[in-house]
Coordinates of C-alpha atoms in Angstrom, one line a residue:
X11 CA -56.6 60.4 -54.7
X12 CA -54.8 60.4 -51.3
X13 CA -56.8 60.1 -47.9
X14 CA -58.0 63.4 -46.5
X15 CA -57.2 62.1 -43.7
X16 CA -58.6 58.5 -41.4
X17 CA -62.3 57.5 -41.8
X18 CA -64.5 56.0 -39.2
X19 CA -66.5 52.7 -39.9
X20 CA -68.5 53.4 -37.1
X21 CA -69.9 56.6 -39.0
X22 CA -69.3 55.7 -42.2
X23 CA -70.3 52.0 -43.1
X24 CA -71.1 52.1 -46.9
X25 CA -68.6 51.5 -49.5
X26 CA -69.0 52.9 -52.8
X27 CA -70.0 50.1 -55.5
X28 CA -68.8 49.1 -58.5
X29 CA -72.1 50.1 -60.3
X30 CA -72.1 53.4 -58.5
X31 CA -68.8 54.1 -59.7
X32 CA -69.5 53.4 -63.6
X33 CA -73.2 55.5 -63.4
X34 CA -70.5 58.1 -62.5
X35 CA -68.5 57.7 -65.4
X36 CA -71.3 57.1 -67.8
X37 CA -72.9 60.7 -66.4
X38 CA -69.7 62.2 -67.0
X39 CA -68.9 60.8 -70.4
X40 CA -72.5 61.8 -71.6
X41 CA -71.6 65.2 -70.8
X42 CA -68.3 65.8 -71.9
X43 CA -67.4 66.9 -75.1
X44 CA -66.7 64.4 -77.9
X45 CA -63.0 65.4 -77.7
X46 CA -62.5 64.6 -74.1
X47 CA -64.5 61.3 -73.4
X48 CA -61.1 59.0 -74.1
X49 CA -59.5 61.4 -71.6
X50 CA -61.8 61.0 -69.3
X51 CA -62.4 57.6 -69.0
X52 CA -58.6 56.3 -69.1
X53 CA -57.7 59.2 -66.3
X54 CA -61.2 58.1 -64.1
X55 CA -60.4 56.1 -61.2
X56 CA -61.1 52.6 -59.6
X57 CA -63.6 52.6 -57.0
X58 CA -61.1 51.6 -54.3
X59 CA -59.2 55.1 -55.0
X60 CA -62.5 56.8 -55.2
X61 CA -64.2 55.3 -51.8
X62 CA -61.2 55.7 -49.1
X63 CA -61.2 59.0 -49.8
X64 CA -65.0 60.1 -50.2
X65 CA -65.2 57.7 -46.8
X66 CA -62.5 60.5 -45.1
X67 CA -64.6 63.2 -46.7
X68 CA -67.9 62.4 -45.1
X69 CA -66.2 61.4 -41.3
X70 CA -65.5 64.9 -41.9
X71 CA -68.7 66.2 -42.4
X72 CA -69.9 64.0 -39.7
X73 CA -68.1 65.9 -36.9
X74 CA -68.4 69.5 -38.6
X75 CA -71.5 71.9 -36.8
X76 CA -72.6 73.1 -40.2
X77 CA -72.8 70.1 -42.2
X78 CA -74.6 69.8 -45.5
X79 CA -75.0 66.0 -45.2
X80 CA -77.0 64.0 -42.5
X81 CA -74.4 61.2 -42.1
X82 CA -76.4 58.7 -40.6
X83 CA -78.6 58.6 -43.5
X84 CA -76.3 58.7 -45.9
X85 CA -75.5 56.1 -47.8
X86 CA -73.8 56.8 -51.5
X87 CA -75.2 54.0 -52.8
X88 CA -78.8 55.4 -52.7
X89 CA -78.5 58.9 -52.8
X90 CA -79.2 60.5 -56.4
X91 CA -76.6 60.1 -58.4
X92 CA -75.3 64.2 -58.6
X93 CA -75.4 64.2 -55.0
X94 CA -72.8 61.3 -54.8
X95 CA -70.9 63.2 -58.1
X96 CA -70.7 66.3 -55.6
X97 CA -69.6 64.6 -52.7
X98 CA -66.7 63.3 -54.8
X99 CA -65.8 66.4 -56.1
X100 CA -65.8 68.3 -53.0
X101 CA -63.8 65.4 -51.7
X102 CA -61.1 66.1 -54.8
X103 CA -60.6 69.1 -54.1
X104 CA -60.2 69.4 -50.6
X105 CA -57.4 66.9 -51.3
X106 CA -53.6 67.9 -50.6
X107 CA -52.9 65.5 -53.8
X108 CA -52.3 67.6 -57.0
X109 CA -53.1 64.3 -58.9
X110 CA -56.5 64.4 -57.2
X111 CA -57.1 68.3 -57.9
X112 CA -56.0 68.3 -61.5
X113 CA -58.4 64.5 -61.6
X114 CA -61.5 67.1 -60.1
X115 CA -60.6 69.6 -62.1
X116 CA -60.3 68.0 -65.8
X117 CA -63.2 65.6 -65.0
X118 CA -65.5 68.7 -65.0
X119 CA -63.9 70.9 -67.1
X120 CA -64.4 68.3 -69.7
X121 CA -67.8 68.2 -69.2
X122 CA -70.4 70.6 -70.7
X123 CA -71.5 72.2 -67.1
X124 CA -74.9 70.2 -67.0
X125 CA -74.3 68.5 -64.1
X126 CA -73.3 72.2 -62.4
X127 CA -77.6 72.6 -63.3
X128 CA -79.2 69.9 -61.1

């Protein structure tokens, strides 16, 4: 996924963790259908190509009047686990890389819409 666009440490401090990163994948791979879970995980990124970006996404929200997310509280690493699954796809798709829309995209389409429920 390409950078939305520059990130602020100063508002931003957490980086996504490894173990964060693979609770993803295991959410998604428990609910996608059979057919799709070798898809999924060879097309599902590393956490550095997942964190720059979602990093971008929330300096955004940081500076918007009506955001959803309270940044200085925020930290991905301890907010339930959809939440963080959200985040990243609202960061996919406000993405200008196709790779990163089609990544959003097929990552949920593959899936059987369970996590749309929580």
């Amino acid at each position: 996924m390409d950078c939305i666009e520059a990130w602020s440490p100063e508002m931003v401090s957490h980086s996504l963790t490894p173990s964060i990163r693979d609770q993803i994948l295991k959410t998604l791979i428990r609910t996608c259908n059979h057919d799709n879970v070798i898809d999924v995980i060879s097309s599902f990124p590393a956490v550095e190509l997942l964190d720059r970006p979602l990093k971008s996404y929330l300096t955004k929200q940081a500076v918007m009047a009506d955001s959803w997310i309270h940044i200085p509280t925020f930290n991905v690493n301890e907010v339930r686990l959809e939440l963080a699954i959200g985040c990243l796809a609202a960061t996919a798709t406000l993405s200008s890389s196709r790779s990163a829309y089609v990544w959003d995209f097929a990552s949920f389409q593959g899936s059987d819409n369970s996590l749309y429920m929580v």
